[in-house]
mmCIF file of C-alpha atoms in Angstrom:
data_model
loop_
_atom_site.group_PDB
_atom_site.id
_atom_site.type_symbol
_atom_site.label_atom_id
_atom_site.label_comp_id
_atom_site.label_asym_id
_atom_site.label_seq_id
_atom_site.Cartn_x
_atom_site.Cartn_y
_atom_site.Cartn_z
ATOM 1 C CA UNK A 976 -147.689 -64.901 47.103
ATOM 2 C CA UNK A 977 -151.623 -65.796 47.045
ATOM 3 C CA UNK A 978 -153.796 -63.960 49.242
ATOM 4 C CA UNK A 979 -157.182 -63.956 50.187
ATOM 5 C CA UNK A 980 -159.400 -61.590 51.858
ATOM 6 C CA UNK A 981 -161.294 -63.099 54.618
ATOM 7 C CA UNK A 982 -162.994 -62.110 58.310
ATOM 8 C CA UNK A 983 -160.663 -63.405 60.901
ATOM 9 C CA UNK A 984 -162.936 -64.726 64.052
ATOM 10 C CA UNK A 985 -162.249 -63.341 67.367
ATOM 11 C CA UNK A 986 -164.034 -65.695 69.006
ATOM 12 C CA UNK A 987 -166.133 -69.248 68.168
ATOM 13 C CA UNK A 988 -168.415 -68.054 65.710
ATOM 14 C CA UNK A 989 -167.454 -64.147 65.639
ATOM 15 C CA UNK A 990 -165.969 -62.035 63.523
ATOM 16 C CA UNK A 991 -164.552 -58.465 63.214
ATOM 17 C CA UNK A 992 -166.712 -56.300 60.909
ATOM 18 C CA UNK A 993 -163.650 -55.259 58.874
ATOM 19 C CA UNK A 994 -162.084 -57.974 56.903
ATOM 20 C CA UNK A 995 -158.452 -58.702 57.404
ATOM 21 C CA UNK A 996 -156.088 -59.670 54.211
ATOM 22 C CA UNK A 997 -153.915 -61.985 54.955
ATOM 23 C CA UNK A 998 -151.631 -65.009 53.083
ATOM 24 C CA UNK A 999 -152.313 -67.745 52.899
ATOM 25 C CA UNK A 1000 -149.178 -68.864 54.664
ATOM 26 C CA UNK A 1001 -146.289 -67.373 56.460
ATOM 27 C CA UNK A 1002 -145.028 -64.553 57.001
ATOM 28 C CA UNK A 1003 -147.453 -62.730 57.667
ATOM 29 C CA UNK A 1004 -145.489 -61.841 60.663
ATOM 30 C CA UNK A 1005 -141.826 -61.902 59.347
ATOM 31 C CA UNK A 1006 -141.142 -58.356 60.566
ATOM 32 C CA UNK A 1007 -142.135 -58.819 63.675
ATOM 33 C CA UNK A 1008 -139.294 -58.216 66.708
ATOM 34 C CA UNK A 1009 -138.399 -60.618 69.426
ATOM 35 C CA UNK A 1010 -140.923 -58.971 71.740
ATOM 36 C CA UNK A 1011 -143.516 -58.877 69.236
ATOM 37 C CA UNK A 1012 -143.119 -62.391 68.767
ATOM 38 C CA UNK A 1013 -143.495 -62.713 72.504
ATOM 39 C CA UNK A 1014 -146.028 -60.254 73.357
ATOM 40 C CA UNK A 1015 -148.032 -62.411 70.053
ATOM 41 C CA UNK A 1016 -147.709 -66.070 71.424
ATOM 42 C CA UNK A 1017 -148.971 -65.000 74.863
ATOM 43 C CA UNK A 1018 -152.392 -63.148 73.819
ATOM 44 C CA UNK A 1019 -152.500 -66.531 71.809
ATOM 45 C CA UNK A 1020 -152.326 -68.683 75.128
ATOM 46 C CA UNK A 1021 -154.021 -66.357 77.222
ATOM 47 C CA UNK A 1022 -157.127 -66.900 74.353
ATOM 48 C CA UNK A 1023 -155.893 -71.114 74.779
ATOM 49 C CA UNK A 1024 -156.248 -70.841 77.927
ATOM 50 C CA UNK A 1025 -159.594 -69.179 78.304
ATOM 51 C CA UNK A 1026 -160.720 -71.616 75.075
ATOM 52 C CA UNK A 1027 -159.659 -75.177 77.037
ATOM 53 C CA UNK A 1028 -159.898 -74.617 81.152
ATOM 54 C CA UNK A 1029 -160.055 -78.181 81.273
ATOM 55 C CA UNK A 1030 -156.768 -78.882 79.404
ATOM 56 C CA UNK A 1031 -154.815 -81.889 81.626
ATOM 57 C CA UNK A 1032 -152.644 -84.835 80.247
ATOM 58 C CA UNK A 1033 -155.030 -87.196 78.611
ATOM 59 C CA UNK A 1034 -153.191 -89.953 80.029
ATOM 60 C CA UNK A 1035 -154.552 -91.947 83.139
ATOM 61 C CA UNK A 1036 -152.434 -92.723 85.823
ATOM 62 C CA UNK A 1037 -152.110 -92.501 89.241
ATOM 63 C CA UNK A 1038 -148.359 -93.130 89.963
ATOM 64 C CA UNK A 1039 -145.326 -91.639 88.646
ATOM 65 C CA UNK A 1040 -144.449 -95.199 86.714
ATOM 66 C CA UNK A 1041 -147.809 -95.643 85.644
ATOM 67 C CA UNK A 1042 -147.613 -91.997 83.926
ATOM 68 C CA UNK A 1043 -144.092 -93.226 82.606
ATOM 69 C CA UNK A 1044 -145.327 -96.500 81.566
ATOM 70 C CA UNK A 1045 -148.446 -95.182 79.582
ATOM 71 C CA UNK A 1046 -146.325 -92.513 77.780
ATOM 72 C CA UNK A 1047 -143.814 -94.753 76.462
ATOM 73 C CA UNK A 1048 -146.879 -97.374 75.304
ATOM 74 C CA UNK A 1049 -148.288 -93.748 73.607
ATOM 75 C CA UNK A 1050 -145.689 -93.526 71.067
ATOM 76 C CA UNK A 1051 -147.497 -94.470 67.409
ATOM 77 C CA UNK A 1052 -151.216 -94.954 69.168
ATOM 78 C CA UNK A 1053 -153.359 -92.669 70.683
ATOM 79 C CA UNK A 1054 -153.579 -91.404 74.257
ATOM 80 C CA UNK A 1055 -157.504 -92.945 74.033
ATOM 81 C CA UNK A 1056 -156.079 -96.500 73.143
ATOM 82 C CA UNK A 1057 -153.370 -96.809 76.024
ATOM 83 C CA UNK A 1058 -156.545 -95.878 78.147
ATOM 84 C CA UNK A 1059 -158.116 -99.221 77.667
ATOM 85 C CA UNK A 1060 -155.050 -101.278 78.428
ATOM 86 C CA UNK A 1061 -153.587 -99.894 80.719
ATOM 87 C CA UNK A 1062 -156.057 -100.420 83.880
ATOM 88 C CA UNK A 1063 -155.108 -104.450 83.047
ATOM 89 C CA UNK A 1064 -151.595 -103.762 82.734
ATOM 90 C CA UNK A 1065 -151.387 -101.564 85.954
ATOM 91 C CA UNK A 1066 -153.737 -104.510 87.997
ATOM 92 C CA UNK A 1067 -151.456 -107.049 86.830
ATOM 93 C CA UNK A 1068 -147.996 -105.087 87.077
ATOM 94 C CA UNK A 1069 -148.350 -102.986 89.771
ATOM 95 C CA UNK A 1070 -144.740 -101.406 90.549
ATOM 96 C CA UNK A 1071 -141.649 -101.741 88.706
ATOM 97 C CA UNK A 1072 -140.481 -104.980 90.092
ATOM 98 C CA UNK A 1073 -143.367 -106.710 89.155
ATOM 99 C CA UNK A 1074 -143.076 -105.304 85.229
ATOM 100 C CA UNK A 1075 -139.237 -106.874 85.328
ATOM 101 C CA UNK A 1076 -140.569 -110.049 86.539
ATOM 102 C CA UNK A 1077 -143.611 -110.091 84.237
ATOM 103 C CA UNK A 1078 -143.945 -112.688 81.421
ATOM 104 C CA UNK A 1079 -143.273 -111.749 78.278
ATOM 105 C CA UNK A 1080 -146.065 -113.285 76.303
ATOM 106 C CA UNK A 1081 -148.644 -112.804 78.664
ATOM 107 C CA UNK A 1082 -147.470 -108.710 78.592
ATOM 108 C CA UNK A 1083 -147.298 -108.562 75.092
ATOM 109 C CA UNK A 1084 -151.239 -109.780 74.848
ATOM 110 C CA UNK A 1085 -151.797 -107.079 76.922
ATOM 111 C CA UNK A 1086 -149.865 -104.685 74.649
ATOM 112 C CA UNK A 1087 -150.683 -105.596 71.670
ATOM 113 C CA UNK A 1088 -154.019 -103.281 70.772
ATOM 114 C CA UNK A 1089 -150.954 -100.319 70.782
ATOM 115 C CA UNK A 1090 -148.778 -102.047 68.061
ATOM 116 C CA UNK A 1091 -145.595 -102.270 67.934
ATOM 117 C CA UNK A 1092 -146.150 -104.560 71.273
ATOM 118 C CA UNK A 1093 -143.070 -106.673 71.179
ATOM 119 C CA UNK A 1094 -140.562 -103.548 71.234
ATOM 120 C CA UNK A 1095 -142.845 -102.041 73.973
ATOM 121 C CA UNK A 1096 -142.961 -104.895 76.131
ATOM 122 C CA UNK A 1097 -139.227 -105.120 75.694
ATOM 123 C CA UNK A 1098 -138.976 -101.435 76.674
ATOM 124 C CA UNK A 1099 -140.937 -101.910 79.628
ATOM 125 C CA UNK A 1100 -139.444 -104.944 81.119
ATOM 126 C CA UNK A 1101 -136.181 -103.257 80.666
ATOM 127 C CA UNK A 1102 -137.413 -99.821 82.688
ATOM 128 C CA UNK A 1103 -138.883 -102.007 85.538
ATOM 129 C CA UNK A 1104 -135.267 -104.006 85.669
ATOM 130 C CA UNK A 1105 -133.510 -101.106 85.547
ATOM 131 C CA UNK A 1106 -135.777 -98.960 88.103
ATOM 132 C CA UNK A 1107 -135.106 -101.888 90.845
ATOM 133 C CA UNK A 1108 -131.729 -101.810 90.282
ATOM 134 C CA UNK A 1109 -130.829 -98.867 90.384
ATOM 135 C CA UNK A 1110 -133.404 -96.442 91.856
ATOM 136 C CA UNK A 1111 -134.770 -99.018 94.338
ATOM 137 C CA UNK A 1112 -137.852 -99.474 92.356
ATOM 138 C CA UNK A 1113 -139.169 -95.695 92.015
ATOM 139 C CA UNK A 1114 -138.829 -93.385 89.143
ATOM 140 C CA UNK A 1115 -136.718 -90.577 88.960
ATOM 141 C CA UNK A 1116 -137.604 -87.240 89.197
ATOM 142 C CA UNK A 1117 -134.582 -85.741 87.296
ATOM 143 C CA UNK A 1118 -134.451 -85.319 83.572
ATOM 144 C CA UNK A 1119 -130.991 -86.114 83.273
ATOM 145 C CA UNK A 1120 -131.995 -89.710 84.872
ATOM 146 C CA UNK A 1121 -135.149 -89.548 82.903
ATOM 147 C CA UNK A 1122 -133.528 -89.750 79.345
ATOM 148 C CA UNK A 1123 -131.474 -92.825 80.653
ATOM 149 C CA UNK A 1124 -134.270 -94.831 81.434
ATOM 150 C CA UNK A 1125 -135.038 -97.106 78.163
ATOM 151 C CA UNK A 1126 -137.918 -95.780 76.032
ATOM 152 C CA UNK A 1127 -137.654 -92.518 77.422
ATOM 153 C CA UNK A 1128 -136.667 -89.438 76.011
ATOM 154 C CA UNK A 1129 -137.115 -85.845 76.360
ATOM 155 C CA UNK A 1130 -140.566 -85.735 75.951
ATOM 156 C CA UNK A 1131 -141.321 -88.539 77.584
ATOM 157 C CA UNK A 1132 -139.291 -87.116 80.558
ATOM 158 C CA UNK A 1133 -140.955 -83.545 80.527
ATOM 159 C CA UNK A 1134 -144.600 -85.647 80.340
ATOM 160 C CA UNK A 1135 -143.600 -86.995 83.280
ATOM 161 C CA UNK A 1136 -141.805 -84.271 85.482
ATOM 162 C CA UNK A 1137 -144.339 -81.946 84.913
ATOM 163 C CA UNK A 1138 -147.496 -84.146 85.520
ATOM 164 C CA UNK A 1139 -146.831 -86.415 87.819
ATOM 165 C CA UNK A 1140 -143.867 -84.266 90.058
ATOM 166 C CA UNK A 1141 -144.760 -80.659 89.206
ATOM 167 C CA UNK A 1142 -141.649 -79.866 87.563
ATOM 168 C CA UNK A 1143 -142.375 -77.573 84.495
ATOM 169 C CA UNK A 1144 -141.595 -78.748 81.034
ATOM 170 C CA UNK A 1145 -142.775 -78.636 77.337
ATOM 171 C CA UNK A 1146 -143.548 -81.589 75.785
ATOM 172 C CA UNK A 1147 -142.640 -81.506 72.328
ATOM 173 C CA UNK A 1148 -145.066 -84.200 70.558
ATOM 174 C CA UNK A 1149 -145.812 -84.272 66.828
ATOM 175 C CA UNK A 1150 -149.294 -81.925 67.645
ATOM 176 C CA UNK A 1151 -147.038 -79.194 69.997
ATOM 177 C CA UNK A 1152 -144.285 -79.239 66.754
ATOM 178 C CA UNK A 1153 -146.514 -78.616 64.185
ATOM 179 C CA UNK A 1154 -148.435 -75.687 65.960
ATOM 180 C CA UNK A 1155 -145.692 -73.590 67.272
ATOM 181 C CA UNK A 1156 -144.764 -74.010 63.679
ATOM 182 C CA UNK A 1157 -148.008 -73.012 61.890
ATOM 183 C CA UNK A 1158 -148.336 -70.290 64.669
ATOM 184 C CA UNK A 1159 -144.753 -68.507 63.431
ATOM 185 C CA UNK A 1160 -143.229 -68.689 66.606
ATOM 186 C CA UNK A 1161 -140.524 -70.882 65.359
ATOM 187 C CA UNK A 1162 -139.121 -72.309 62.248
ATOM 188 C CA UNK A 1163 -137.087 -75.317 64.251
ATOM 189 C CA UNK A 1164 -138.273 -78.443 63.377
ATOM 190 C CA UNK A 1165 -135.429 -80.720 66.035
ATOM 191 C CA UNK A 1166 -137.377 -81.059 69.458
ATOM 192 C CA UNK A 1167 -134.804 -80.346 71.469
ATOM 193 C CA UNK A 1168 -133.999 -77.155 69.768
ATOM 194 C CA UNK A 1169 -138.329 -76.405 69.615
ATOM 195 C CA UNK A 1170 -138.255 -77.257 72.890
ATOM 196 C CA UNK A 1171 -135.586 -73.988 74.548
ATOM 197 C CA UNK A 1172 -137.049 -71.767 71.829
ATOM 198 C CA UNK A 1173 -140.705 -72.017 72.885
ATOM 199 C CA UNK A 1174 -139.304 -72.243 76.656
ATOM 200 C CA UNK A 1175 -137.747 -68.604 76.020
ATOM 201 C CA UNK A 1176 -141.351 -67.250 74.968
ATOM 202 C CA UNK A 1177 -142.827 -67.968 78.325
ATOM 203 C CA UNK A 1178 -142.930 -68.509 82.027
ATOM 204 C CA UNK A 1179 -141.506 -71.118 83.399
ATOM 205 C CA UNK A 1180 -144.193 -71.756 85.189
ATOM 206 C CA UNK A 1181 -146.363 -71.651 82.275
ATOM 207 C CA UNK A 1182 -144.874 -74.946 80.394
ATOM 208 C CA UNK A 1183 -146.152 -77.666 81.485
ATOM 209 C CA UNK A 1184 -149.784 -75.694 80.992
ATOM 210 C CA UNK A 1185 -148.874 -74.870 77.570
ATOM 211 C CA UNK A 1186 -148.038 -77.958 76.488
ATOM 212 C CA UNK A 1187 -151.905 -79.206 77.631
ATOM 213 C CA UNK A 1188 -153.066 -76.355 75.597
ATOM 214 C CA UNK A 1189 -151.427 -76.867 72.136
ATOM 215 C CA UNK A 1190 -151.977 -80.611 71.975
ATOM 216 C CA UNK A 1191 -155.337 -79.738 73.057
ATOM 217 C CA UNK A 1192 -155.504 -77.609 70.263
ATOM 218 C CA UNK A 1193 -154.573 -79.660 67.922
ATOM 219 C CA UNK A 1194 -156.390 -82.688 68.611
ATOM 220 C CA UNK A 1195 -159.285 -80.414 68.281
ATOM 221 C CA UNK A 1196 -159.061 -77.834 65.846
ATOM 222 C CA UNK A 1197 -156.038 -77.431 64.345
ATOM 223 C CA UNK A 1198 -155.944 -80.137 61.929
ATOM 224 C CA UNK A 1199 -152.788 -81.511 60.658
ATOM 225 C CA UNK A 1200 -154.627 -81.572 56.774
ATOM 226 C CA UNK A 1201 -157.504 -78.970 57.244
ATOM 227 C CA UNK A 1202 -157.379 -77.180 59.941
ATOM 228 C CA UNK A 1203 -160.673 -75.489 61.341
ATOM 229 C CA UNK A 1204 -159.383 -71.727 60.630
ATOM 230 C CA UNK A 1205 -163.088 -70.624 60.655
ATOM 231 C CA UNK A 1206 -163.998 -72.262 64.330
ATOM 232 C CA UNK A 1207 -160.404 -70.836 65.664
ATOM 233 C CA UNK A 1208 -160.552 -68.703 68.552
ATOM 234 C CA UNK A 1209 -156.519 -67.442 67.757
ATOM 235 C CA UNK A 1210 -157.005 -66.594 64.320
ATOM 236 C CA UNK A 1211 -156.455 -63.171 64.238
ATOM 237 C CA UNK A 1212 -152.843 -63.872 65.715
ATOM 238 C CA UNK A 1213 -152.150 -66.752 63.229
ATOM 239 C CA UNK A 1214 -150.060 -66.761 60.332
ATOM 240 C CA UNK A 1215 -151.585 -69.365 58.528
ATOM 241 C CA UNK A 1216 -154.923 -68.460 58.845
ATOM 242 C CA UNK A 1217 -156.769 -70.020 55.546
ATOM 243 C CA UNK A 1218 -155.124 -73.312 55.174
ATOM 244 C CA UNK A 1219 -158.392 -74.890 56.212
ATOM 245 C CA UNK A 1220 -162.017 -74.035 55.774
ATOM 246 C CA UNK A 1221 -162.138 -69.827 56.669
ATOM 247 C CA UNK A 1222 -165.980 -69.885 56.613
ATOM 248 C CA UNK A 1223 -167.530 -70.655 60.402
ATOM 249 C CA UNK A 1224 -170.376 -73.165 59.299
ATOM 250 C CA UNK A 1225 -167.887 -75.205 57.242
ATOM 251 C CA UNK A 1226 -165.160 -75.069 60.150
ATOM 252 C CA UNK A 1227 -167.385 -76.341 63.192
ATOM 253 C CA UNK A 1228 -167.946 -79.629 61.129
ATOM 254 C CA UNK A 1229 -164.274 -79.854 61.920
ATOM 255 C CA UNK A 1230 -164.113 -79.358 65.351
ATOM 256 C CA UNK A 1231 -163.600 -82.599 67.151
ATOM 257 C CA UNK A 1232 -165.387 -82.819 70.739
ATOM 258 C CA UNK A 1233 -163.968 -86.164 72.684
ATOM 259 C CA UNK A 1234 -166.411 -88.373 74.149
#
């Protein structure tokens, strides 16, 4: 195995005076014990947590449906794009009988900046239909009723229980999978299975926080293809420290700072 010899940064910009040798990839940490992994991925989200106070689901709502509505329209677009269609959708629709009444062309106009509009629209006709008749218009706040609802699965259910009704959850999205991954604290690549190992490394009450966090994270610094390893405050705790740019100057070009 490659390695490379390189200062690990404590913080934005700092470094220890001693380099650190580490690969490339994992495992750096493949000797670690159960409570070493543990004791690891909470200095990491105690740093997270310092690095993003301001970490909150980037979705607007204001409602329980509306939060249920614009995660569903999330899947294959971003977060930023459901932003600017849903304030139409929500004025026009405005509770869940009102999306099973709606007409379908006129909704899938709306829909259609998100792709895949025609299976979305379907999707959300269907949820409004089935929320009147059988939850007298207002969305569960179980996650066994949840994952029944159409367009909704686990994630989409934990999204919703723990923003919009305070019930912890981690929301296992293709940015939370891919870090818990890079970050060694599991090799699971199924959700569900992601989902109860990560859950066993922290808190309860911790979840729905930590899910914020990571996708925060990730949208941010830790790239899917380069990674800013240099501008990354959890470095030193990181198994795959160098697979982007190690050097500082090079790495804050990388860092991506929402409008």
């Amino acid at each position: 195995m490659s390695t490379q010899s390189a200062a690990v940064p404590t913080s934005l910009g700092a470094a220890p005076a001693v380099p650190l040798k580490l690969p490339r990839k994992a495992p750096v940490f493949a000797g670690e014990t159960h409570s070493q992994l543990v004791r690891r991925a909470r200095k990491m989200h105690k740093v997270l947590t310092e690095t993003y106070p301001d970490a909150h689901c980037e979705l607007d709502f204001t409602t329980p449906l509306e939060l249920l509505v614009a995660t569903i329209l999330s899947a294959q677009t971003t977060d930023v794009m459901v932003n600017k269609v849903t304030p139409t959708l929500f004025a026009k629709y405005p509770d869940a009988k009102a999306f099973a009444e709606a007409d379908r062309e006129e909704m899938e106009a709306i829909l259609k900046p998100t792709g895949f509009f025609r299976a979305k629209t379907n999707s959300v006709m269907k949820l409004g239909q089935l929320l009147v008749d059988e939850y007298d218009g207002v969305v569960p706040d179980k996650l066994e009723e949840l994952v029944k609802l159409p367009g909704t699965g686990r994630k989409t259910a934990n999204v919703v229980l723990g923003n919009a009704f305070g019930v912890p959850g981690i929301t296992v999205d293709t940015h939370f999978g891919r870090l818990v991954r890079r970050f060694g604290w599991t090799e699971e690549t199924d959700p569900v299975k992601v989902e109860h190992l990560i859950g066993e490394l922290f808190g309860k009450k911790d979840w729905t926080m930590l899910s914020h966090r990571l996708i925060f994270h990730g949208r941010r610094r830790c790239h899917a293809k380069k990674p800013a390893c240099g501008a990354c405050p959890i470095a030193q705790w990181c198994p795959s420290f160098g697979d982007g740019p190690t050097d500082p100057d090079l790495a804050a070009k990388l860092v991506k700072v929402p409008a």
